[in-house]
Short mmCIF file of C-alpha atoms in Angstrom, two decimals:
data_model
loop_
_atom_site.label_atom_id
_atom_site.label_comp_id
_atom_site.label_asym_id
_atom_site.label_seq_id
_atom_site.Cartn_x
_atom_site.Cartn_y
_atom_site.Cartn_z
CA MET A 1 -40.55 111.58 -43.43
CA THR A 2 -42.09 108.82 -46.43
CA VAL A 3 -41.78 105.16 -45.68
CA GLU A 4 -40.90 103.24 -48.44
CA THR A 5 -42.04 99.42 -49.40
CA HIS A 6 -40.63 97.34 -51.91
CA GLU A 7 -41.15 93.11 -52.32
CA LEU A 8 -38.50 90.89 -53.51
CA ALA A 9 -39.91 88.26 -56.47
CA ASN A 10 -39.08 85.93 -54.04
CA GLY A 11 -41.51 87.33 -51.33
CA ILE A 12 -38.74 89.01 -49.28
CA ARG A 13 -39.80 92.36 -48.08
CA ILE A 14 -38.58 95.69 -47.65
CA VAL A 15 -39.32 98.98 -45.85
CA VAL A 16 -37.34 101.51 -45.65
CA GLU A 17 -38.00 105.06 -43.68
CA PRO A 18 -35.28 107.90 -44.07
CA MET A 19 -35.18 110.25 -41.13
CA PRO A 20 -32.80 113.67 -42.17
CA GLY A 21 -30.66 114.99 -39.83
CA LEU A 22 -29.58 111.72 -38.08
CA HIS A 23 -26.40 110.05 -38.96
CA SER A 24 -27.20 106.55 -38.01
CA ALA A 25 -29.13 104.12 -39.04
CA GLU A 26 -30.59 101.26 -37.61
CA ILE A 27 -31.45 98.16 -40.00
CA GLY A 28 -32.46 94.39 -39.20
CA VAL A 29 -33.76 90.90 -40.27
CA TYR A 30 -36.57 90.00 -39.08
CA LEU A 31 -38.41 87.04 -39.44
CA THR A 32 -42.26 85.76 -38.04
CA ALA A 33 -40.77 82.81 -36.64
CA GLY A 34 -40.55 82.57 -33.48
CA GLY A 35 -42.09 80.79 -29.41
CA ARG A 36 -45.38 79.89 -31.36
CA HIS A 37 -44.02 78.28 -34.54
CA GLU A 38 -42.02 75.26 -32.21
CA ARG A 39 -43.84 72.21 -32.44
CA VAL A 40 -42.86 70.52 -28.46
CA GLU A 41 -40.39 68.44 -29.23
CA GLN A 42 -39.26 72.25 -30.58
CA ASN A 43 -39.93 74.62 -27.56
CA GLY A 44 -36.93 76.78 -27.20
CA ILE A 45 -35.35 76.25 -30.49
CA ALA A 46 -36.31 79.87 -31.90
CA HIS A 47 -34.68 81.23 -29.04
CA PHE A 48 -31.35 78.63 -29.74
CA LEU A 49 -30.93 79.84 -33.43
CA GLU A 50 -30.97 83.86 -32.16
CA HIS A 51 -27.78 82.47 -30.32
CA MET A 52 -26.08 80.46 -32.73
CA ALA A 53 -26.50 82.83 -35.56
CA PHE A 54 -23.24 84.36 -33.80
CA LYS A 55 -20.92 81.61 -33.63
CA GLY A 56 -19.61 82.25 -37.19
CA THR A 57 -20.51 81.26 -40.49
CA PRO A 58 -17.86 80.10 -43.58
CA THR A 59 -16.34 83.70 -43.39
CA ARG A 60 -16.64 85.22 -40.39
CA ASN A 61 -16.13 83.76 -36.98
CA ALA A 62 -17.35 84.55 -33.52
CA LEU A 63 -14.73 87.39 -32.73
CA ARG A 64 -14.85 88.25 -36.35
CA ILE A 65 -18.74 88.86 -36.32
CA ALA A 66 -17.59 91.05 -33.54
CA GLU A 67 -14.52 92.91 -34.15
CA GLU A 68 -16.04 94.11 -38.14
CA ILE A 69 -19.20 96.06 -36.37
CA GLU A 70 -17.78 97.75 -33.46
CA ASP A 71 -14.53 98.72 -35.31
CA VAL A 72 -17.14 101.07 -36.91
CA GLY A 73 -18.38 101.90 -33.53
CA GLY A 74 -21.30 99.74 -34.48
CA TYR A 75 -23.94 97.52 -32.58
CA ILE A 76 -24.99 94.45 -33.13
CA ASN A 77 -27.94 92.14 -31.35
CA ALA A 78 -30.59 89.52 -31.70
CA TYR A 79 -34.18 88.67 -29.70
CA THR A 80 -36.80 86.11 -30.34
CA GLY A 81 -40.02 86.41 -29.06
CA LYS A 82 -43.72 84.72 -29.59
CA GLU A 83 -44.90 85.38 -33.31
CA MET A 84 -40.75 87.39 -34.68
CA THR A 85 -37.18 86.68 -33.96
CA ALA A 86 -35.06 89.87 -34.63
CA TYR A 87 -31.72 90.20 -35.75
CA TYR A 88 -30.70 93.83 -36.21
CA ALA A 89 -27.47 96.30 -36.13
CA ARG A 90 -27.08 100.04 -35.38
CA VAL A 91 -24.29 101.66 -37.05
CA LEU A 92 -23.04 105.08 -39.05
CA ALA A 93 -24.55 105.72 -42.22
CA ALA A 94 -21.39 104.82 -44.50
CA ASP A 95 -21.93 101.48 -42.81
CA VAL A 96 -25.22 100.33 -43.43
CA GLY A 97 -24.09 97.82 -46.48
CA ARG A 98 -21.44 96.37 -44.10
CA ALA A 99 -24.46 95.64 -41.20
CA LEU A 100 -27.03 94.24 -43.95
CA ASP A 101 -23.69 92.31 -45.37
CA ILE A 102 -23.16 90.54 -41.63
CA LEU A 103 -26.76 90.34 -40.89
CA SER A 104 -27.63 88.54 -44.45
CA ASP A 105 -24.46 86.43 -43.68
CA ILE A 106 -25.08 85.24 -39.54
CA VAL A 107 -29.30 84.84 -40.46
CA LEU A 108 -28.46 82.57 -43.93
CA HIS A 109 -25.48 80.93 -43.48
CA PRO A 110 -24.13 79.86 -39.93
CA LEU A 111 -22.07 77.06 -38.94
CA PHE A 112 -24.07 75.09 -36.53
CA GLU A 113 -20.95 73.99 -35.47
CA ASN A 114 -21.14 70.83 -32.53
CA PRO A 115 -18.44 72.31 -30.59
CA ASP A 116 -20.50 75.65 -31.13
CA ILE A 117 -23.42 74.23 -30.35
CA GLU A 118 -22.03 72.63 -26.74
CA VAL A 119 -20.65 76.15 -25.77
CA GLU A 120 -24.22 78.17 -26.75
CA ARG A 121 -26.33 75.04 -25.02
CA GLY A 122 -24.39 75.99 -22.17
CA VAL A 123 -24.48 79.21 -22.11
CA ILE A 124 -28.63 79.10 -22.45
CA LEU A 125 -29.01 76.51 -19.76
CA GLN A 126 -27.51 79.53 -17.61
CA GLU A 127 -29.86 82.51 -19.11
CA ILE A 128 -32.65 79.36 -17.75
CA GLY A 129 -31.63 78.93 -14.91
CA GLN A 130 -30.71 82.83 -14.36
CA SER A 131 -34.48 82.87 -15.44
CA LEU A 132 -35.40 80.72 -12.86
CA ASP A 133 -34.05 82.48 -10.34
CA THR A 134 -36.02 85.85 -11.31
CA PRO A 135 -39.03 85.80 -9.40
CA ASP A 136 -40.44 88.71 -11.33
CA ASP A 137 -39.28 87.20 -14.62
CA ILE A 138 -40.43 83.94 -14.28
CA ILE A 139 -44.08 84.84 -13.05
CA PHE A 140 -45.03 85.83 -16.35
CA ASP A 141 -44.13 82.69 -18.44
CA TRP A 142 -45.39 80.99 -15.54
CA LEU A 143 -48.73 82.96 -15.90
CA GLN A 144 -48.98 82.72 -20.19
CA GLU A 145 -48.13 78.98 -19.62
CA ALA A 146 -51.16 79.38 -17.41
CA ALA A 147 -53.47 81.28 -19.41
CA PHE A 148 -52.40 78.68 -22.71
CA PRO A 149 -51.56 75.46 -21.71
CA ASP A 150 -50.49 72.77 -23.29
CA GLN A 151 -50.11 74.16 -26.25
CA PRO A 152 -47.10 76.55 -28.12
CA PHE A 153 -48.23 80.70 -27.21
CA GLY A 154 -48.33 79.43 -23.60
CA ARG A 155 -44.34 77.75 -23.49
CA ALA A 156 -41.33 80.17 -22.51
CA ILE A 157 -39.50 81.05 -24.98
CA LEU A 158 -36.19 80.65 -23.20
CA GLY A 159 -37.54 76.75 -22.99
CA ALA A 160 -37.68 74.14 -20.76
CA ALA A 161 -34.17 73.15 -19.58
CA GLU A 162 -34.46 69.26 -21.38
CA ARG A 163 -35.62 70.09 -24.47
CA VAL A 164 -31.96 72.61 -24.72
CA SER A 165 -30.27 69.93 -24.06
CA GLY A 166 -30.91 67.80 -26.89
CA PHE A 167 -30.72 69.63 -29.22
CA SER A 168 -28.15 68.22 -32.00
CA ARG A 169 -27.37 70.32 -35.02
CA SER A 170 -29.63 68.76 -37.36
CA ASP A 171 -32.61 70.15 -35.19
CA LEU A 172 -31.27 73.82 -35.90
CA SER A 173 -31.24 73.35 -39.65
CA GLY A 174 -34.74 71.87 -39.51
CA PHE A 175 -35.95 74.62 -38.19
CA VAL A 176 -34.29 77.00 -40.13
CA GLY A 177 -35.24 74.81 -43.22
CA GLU A 178 -39.86 75.37 -42.27
CA HIS A 179 -39.77 78.47 -40.83
CA TYR A 180 -36.56 80.61 -42.40
CA ALA A 181 -38.48 81.52 -45.86
CA PRO A 182 -37.78 84.72 -48.04
CA GLU A 183 -41.88 85.60 -48.04
CA ARG A 184 -41.47 84.89 -43.87
CA ILE A 185 -38.30 87.56 -44.28
CA ILE A 186 -38.32 91.50 -43.84
CA ILE A 187 -35.81 93.85 -43.91
CA ALA A 188 -36.87 97.00 -42.38
CA ALA A 189 -34.35 100.29 -41.84
CA ALA A 190 -34.67 103.71 -41.08
CA GLY A 191 -32.68 106.64 -40.22
CA ALA A 192 -29.50 107.20 -42.06
CA VAL A 193 -30.40 105.16 -44.98
CA ASP A 194 -31.00 105.07 -48.79
CA GLY A 195 -33.84 103.57 -49.86
CA ASP A 196 -32.35 102.77 -53.73
CA ARG A 197 -29.09 101.07 -52.15
CA ILE A 198 -30.66 98.66 -49.64
CA ARG A 199 -33.18 97.12 -52.06
CA ALA A 200 -30.79 96.98 -53.91
CA GLU A 201 -28.61 95.36 -51.45
CA VAL A 202 -30.75 92.69 -50.59
CA GLU A 203 -31.64 91.39 -53.97
CA ARG A 204 -27.86 90.54 -53.98
CA LEU A 205 -28.03 89.54 -50.78
CA PHE A 206 -31.33 87.39 -50.80
CA GLY A 207 -32.69 87.35 -54.06
CA HIS A 208 -30.71 83.78 -54.56
CA LEU A 209 -33.61 82.62 -52.03
CA THR A 210 -36.68 80.77 -52.78
CA ARG A 211 -40.22 80.23 -52.20
CA ARG A 212 -41.01 76.93 -49.59
CA PRO A 213 -44.33 76.58 -47.85
CA ARG A 214 -45.03 76.65 -44.16
CA PRO A 215 -46.37 74.14 -41.51
CA PRO A 216 -49.45 75.60 -40.54
CA VAL A 217 -49.76 77.21 -37.51
CA PRO A 218 -52.41 76.26 -34.68
CA ALA A 219 -54.57 79.32 -32.96
CA ALA A 220 -54.17 80.21 -29.18
CA ARG A 221 -56.60 78.81 -27.20
CA PHE A 222 -56.81 80.88 -23.82
CA VAL A 223 -58.03 78.64 -21.28
CA GLY A 224 -57.22 80.11 -17.93
CA GLY A 225 -55.43 78.43 -14.79
CA GLU A 226 -53.35 78.63 -12.43
CA ARG A 227 -49.79 78.32 -10.98
CA LEU A 228 -49.16 78.56 -7.15
CA GLU A 229 -45.70 77.59 -6.07
CA SER A 230 -44.16 78.09 -2.57
CA ARG A 231 -41.15 79.57 -2.52
CA ASP A 232 -39.08 80.53 0.65
CA LEU A 233 -38.47 84.58 -0.55
CA GLU A 234 -39.39 88.28 1.65
CA GLN A 235 -41.77 89.19 -1.00
CA VAL A 236 -44.98 87.56 -3.03
CA HIS A 237 -45.19 88.33 -6.73
CA VAL A 238 -48.69 87.61 -8.08
CA ALA A 239 -49.67 88.05 -11.76
CA LEU A 240 -53.18 87.86 -13.31
CA ALA A 241 -54.44 87.80 -16.91
CA PHE A 242 -57.43 88.14 -18.91
CA GLU A 243 -57.82 87.72 -22.78
CA GLY A 244 -57.23 90.58 -24.68
CA PRO A 245 -57.86 91.58 -28.11
CA GLY A 246 -55.13 90.76 -30.83
CA VAL A 247 -53.79 93.52 -32.87
CA ARG A 248 -56.36 93.18 -35.65
CA ASP A 249 -59.23 93.39 -33.32
CA ALA A 250 -61.04 96.32 -33.13
CA SER A 251 -60.74 96.76 -29.64
CA ALA A 252 -57.40 96.65 -29.48
CA TYR A 253 -56.81 100.37 -29.02
CA ALA A 254 -59.05 100.04 -26.58
CA ALA A 255 -57.77 97.15 -24.76
CA GLN A 256 -54.45 99.44 -24.39
CA ILE A 257 -56.28 102.61 -23.28
CA TYR A 258 -58.05 100.28 -20.15
CA ALA A 259 -54.38 98.97 -19.08
CA SER A 260 -53.13 102.83 -19.37
CA ALA A 261 -55.47 103.87 -16.94
CA LEU A 262 -55.67 100.90 -14.40
CA GLY A 263 -52.01 100.50 -14.31
CA GLY A 264 -50.44 101.86 -16.83
CA CYS A 265 -48.67 105.05 -14.93
CA MET A 266 -48.42 106.72 -10.94
CA SER A 267 -51.34 108.45 -11.26
CA SER A 268 -53.52 104.75 -12.29
CA ARG A 269 -56.06 103.14 -10.32
CA LEU A 270 -54.44 100.78 -9.12
CA PHE A 271 -50.82 102.52 -8.17
CA GLN A 272 -52.97 104.93 -6.49
CA GLU A 273 -55.35 102.96 -4.47
CA LEU A 274 -52.87 99.87 -3.92
CA ARG A 275 -49.80 101.73 -3.74
CA GLU A 276 -50.10 105.24 -2.69
CA ARG A 277 -53.28 104.54 -0.59
CA ARG A 278 -53.23 101.21 1.34
CA GLY A 279 -49.30 100.77 1.24
CA LEU A 280 -49.62 97.31 -0.10
CA CYS A 281 -47.03 97.14 -2.54
CA TYR A 282 -43.70 98.92 -3.93
CA SER A 283 -44.64 97.86 -7.42
CA ILE A 284 -47.30 97.32 -9.25
CA PHE A 285 -48.22 97.63 -13.18
CA ALA A 286 -51.32 97.14 -16.23
CA GLN A 287 -50.82 96.85 -19.43
CA ALA A 288 -51.91 94.68 -22.61
CA SER A 289 -50.30 92.50 -24.74
CA GLY A 290 -51.39 92.22 -28.69
CA TYR A 291 -50.50 89.29 -31.52
CA GLU A 292 -51.74 87.99 -34.22
CA ASP A 293 -54.93 86.28 -33.18
CA THR A 294 -55.25 87.16 -29.43
CA GLY A 295 -53.97 89.04 -26.68
CA LEU A 296 -53.66 89.15 -23.09
CA ILE A 297 -54.58 92.25 -20.30
CA THR A 298 -51.78 91.62 -17.35
CA LEU A 299 -51.29 92.97 -14.22
CA TYR A 300 -48.99 91.98 -11.74
CA ALA A 301 -47.83 93.11 -7.76
CA GLY A 302 -45.16 92.05 -5.53
CA THR A 303 -46.55 92.19 -1.84
CA GLY A 304 -45.51 90.65 1.65
CA ALA A 305 -47.10 87.76 2.40
CA HIS A 306 -49.66 88.61 5.20
CA GLN A 307 -50.87 91.20 2.68
CA ILE A 308 -51.28 89.21 -0.50
CA ARG A 309 -54.66 88.54 0.13
CA GLU A 310 -56.04 92.38 0.87
CA LEU A 311 -53.78 93.21 -2.34
CA ALA A 312 -55.56 90.62 -4.62
CA GLU A 313 -59.59 91.55 -3.51
CA ARG A 314 -58.55 95.28 -3.72
CA THR A 315 -57.27 94.65 -6.95
CA VAL A 316 -60.46 93.07 -8.51
CA ASP A 317 -62.36 95.65 -6.99
CA GLU A 318 -60.36 98.40 -8.67
CA LEU A 319 -61.44 95.84 -11.86
CA ARG A 320 -65.47 95.94 -10.98
CA ARG A 321 -65.05 99.80 -10.12
CA ALA A 322 -63.68 100.59 -13.55
CA ALA A 323 -66.65 98.95 -15.32
CA ASP A 324 -69.14 101.09 -13.34
CA GLY A 325 -67.27 103.31 -15.13
CA MET A 326 -63.93 104.87 -16.11
CA SER A 327 -64.08 109.06 -15.93
CA ARG A 328 -63.35 111.04 -18.82
CA ALA A 329 -60.24 112.90 -17.69
CA GLU A 330 -59.09 108.92 -16.99
CA LEU A 331 -59.37 108.50 -20.54
CA GLU A 332 -57.92 111.73 -21.89
CA ARG A 333 -54.89 111.11 -19.87
CA ALA A 334 -54.27 107.73 -20.73
CA ARG A 335 -54.88 108.40 -24.55
CA ALA A 336 -51.89 111.49 -23.79
CA GLN A 337 -49.97 108.94 -22.60
CA MET A 338 -50.38 106.61 -25.29
CA LYS A 339 -49.49 109.43 -27.92
CA ALA A 340 -46.79 111.07 -26.38
CA GLY A 341 -45.08 107.27 -25.83
CA LEU A 342 -46.07 106.48 -29.57
CA LEU A 343 -44.15 109.41 -30.59
CA MET A 344 -41.39 110.36 -28.48
CA GLY A 345 -40.45 106.59 -28.98
CA LEU A 346 -40.21 107.18 -32.93
CA GLU A 347 -37.99 109.73 -32.69
CA SER A 348 -35.22 106.62 -32.62
CA ALA A 349 -34.28 105.13 -35.84
CA SER A 350 -34.50 101.43 -33.89
CA ALA A 351 -37.63 101.86 -32.51
CA ARG A 352 -38.80 102.82 -36.20
CA ALA A 353 -36.81 100.36 -37.65
CA GLU A 354 -38.83 97.88 -35.24
CA ARG A 355 -42.51 99.85 -35.65
CA LEU A 356 -41.48 99.76 -39.57
CA ALA A 357 -41.07 95.34 -39.63
CA ARG A 358 -43.91 94.80 -36.94
CA MET A 359 -46.60 96.85 -39.15
CA LEU A 360 -45.86 95.36 -42.26
CA SER A 361 -46.59 91.94 -40.96
CA VAL A 362 -49.62 92.49 -39.32
CA TRP A 363 -51.01 95.11 -41.79
CA GLY A 364 -48.65 94.25 -45.35
CA LYS A 365 -48.88 97.61 -45.49
CA VAL A 366 -47.03 100.76 -42.94
CA PRO A 367 -49.91 102.58 -41.79
CA GLY A 368 -48.72 106.54 -41.17
CA ILE A 369 -48.25 107.73 -37.55
CA ASP A 370 -51.74 109.81 -38.00
CA GLU A 371 -53.23 106.97 -38.96
CA THR A 372 -52.26 105.47 -35.65
CA ILE A 373 -53.15 108.72 -33.94
CA ALA A 374 -57.01 109.07 -34.91
CA ARG A 375 -57.44 105.17 -33.90
CA ILE A 376 -56.30 105.77 -30.89
CA ASP A 377 -58.32 109.31 -30.59
CA ALA A 378 -61.24 107.14 -31.93
CA VAL A 379 -61.85 105.50 -29.03
CA THR A 380 -64.53 107.01 -26.71
CA PRO A 381 -65.81 106.57 -23.19
CA GLU A 382 -68.58 104.31 -24.59
CA ALA A 383 -66.32 101.65 -25.54
CA LEU A 384 -64.17 101.66 -22.70
CA ARG A 385 -66.62 101.28 -20.85
CA ALA A 386 -67.83 98.39 -22.30
CA PHE A 387 -64.42 96.84 -22.82
CA ALA A 388 -63.45 97.09 -18.56
CA GLU A 389 -66.90 95.19 -18.38
CA GLY A 390 -66.05 92.61 -20.49
CA ILE A 391 -63.17 92.07 -18.18
CA ALA A 392 -64.94 92.71 -14.72
CA LEU A 393 -68.22 90.60 -16.23
CA THR A 394 -67.51 87.80 -18.13
CA ALA A 395 -63.74 86.65 -18.75
CA GLU A 396 -62.16 84.00 -16.74
CA PRO A 397 -58.69 84.79 -15.39
CA ALA A 398 -55.30 82.97 -15.29
CA LEU A 399 -52.99 83.50 -12.36
CA ALA A 400 -49.74 82.74 -11.01
CA VAL A 401 -48.43 83.37 -7.82
CA LEU A 402 -44.66 82.87 -6.42
CA GLY A 403 -43.25 83.41 -2.92
CA PRO A 404 -44.74 82.30 0.32
CA VAL A 405 -47.69 81.88 -1.08
CA ARG A 406 -49.99 80.34 1.91
CA ASP A 407 -52.43 82.88 2.12
CA ALA A 408 -53.18 83.86 -1.54
CA PRO A 409 -55.90 83.39 -2.83
CA GLY A 410 -56.71 80.81 -5.88
CA ARG A 411 -58.61 81.85 -9.49
CA ALA A 412 -61.60 80.37 -8.42
CA GLU A 413 -61.44 82.99 -5.43
CA LEU A 414 -60.52 86.23 -7.36
CA ALA A 415 -63.34 84.92 -10.16
CA ARG A 416 -66.11 84.63 -7.98
CA ARG A 417 -65.48 87.58 -6.23
CA LEU A 418 -64.87 89.61 -9.52
CA ALA A 419 -68.27 88.00 -10.47
CA ALA A 420 -69.89 88.60 -7.40
#
């Protein structure tokens, strides 16, 4: 399968990957504007905009937007991340043009009418409330804030209720004017798609946009801190993070393999030692996430109030043991998990389209699957050990704990045990 890329004169990038044999297609409008691009007074506005896109345009009200997609059996949705906001649709091949027309309309021509703003404000405040009532959800927002305090990268994507309560129409329009510029738009499509047709449609729908400068984006600075909050819950939820490499860093694949071997699957060290052998938790995992200029190695577990200290100490001990050397078998198993997850995921047109947009955003091109596999295969036992040693010997942690935290060790105590 061949990836086709094209750039319009105004900077909009188009990337298309036909997938023979499919009857459906995924097409999305991806904007490199998300939570980290907000000023402090704008926290939550990128996510608010995502909601408002579906409330109506000059030619479609909210019901018509839904009906036009669902009349042909399609699906439309959006999400907001730290570095990207995506609006996407899944339709049959014959309806790709319709989907692109609707997506362009909701992204470029939202009305932002005051009654709709007030309705959606209430919806988002309910969403924030739901998040605050979900311990294994809010714990990661707190961890991010502890890791990157007093900076856009550390703030919750949903925003704080007091900020969301005050957003006006001019605030929404202002963020669009700052960040929804053509050179920050990627149109990605995969599945039953025709590249020439999509390029022509994108030119018609988006070609009139003009370039404009982007405000500077502050670099993320991992600081490390802690937040322990007592709440009357059945479990203590604990999340620990270390700074990891950004997506362009040479050690990015070693970080992924490290996290998988440490806590990415049932055979991983944390799962086997803390759940299977010692019964200290039900849920435990580790993951690596990479961004433009930084990354995170995140560990999470939920446990009983009287087991939190042992669980935290045993977790740190596993980090130290990993630095003494992960076996070649662990490396190969984690490598196989990464490759299988990548290849299985790419059997979906949705996953393909998202990968196209993300790769083009990061690299300015779309590396072939073989190139990505080769990078995974290139991680050596020595590189894996060096990464594990960096975490265990020199890294500063960030910590978030929620629940009956009386016996929970703090960040300083865990750092001392890690360095011992």
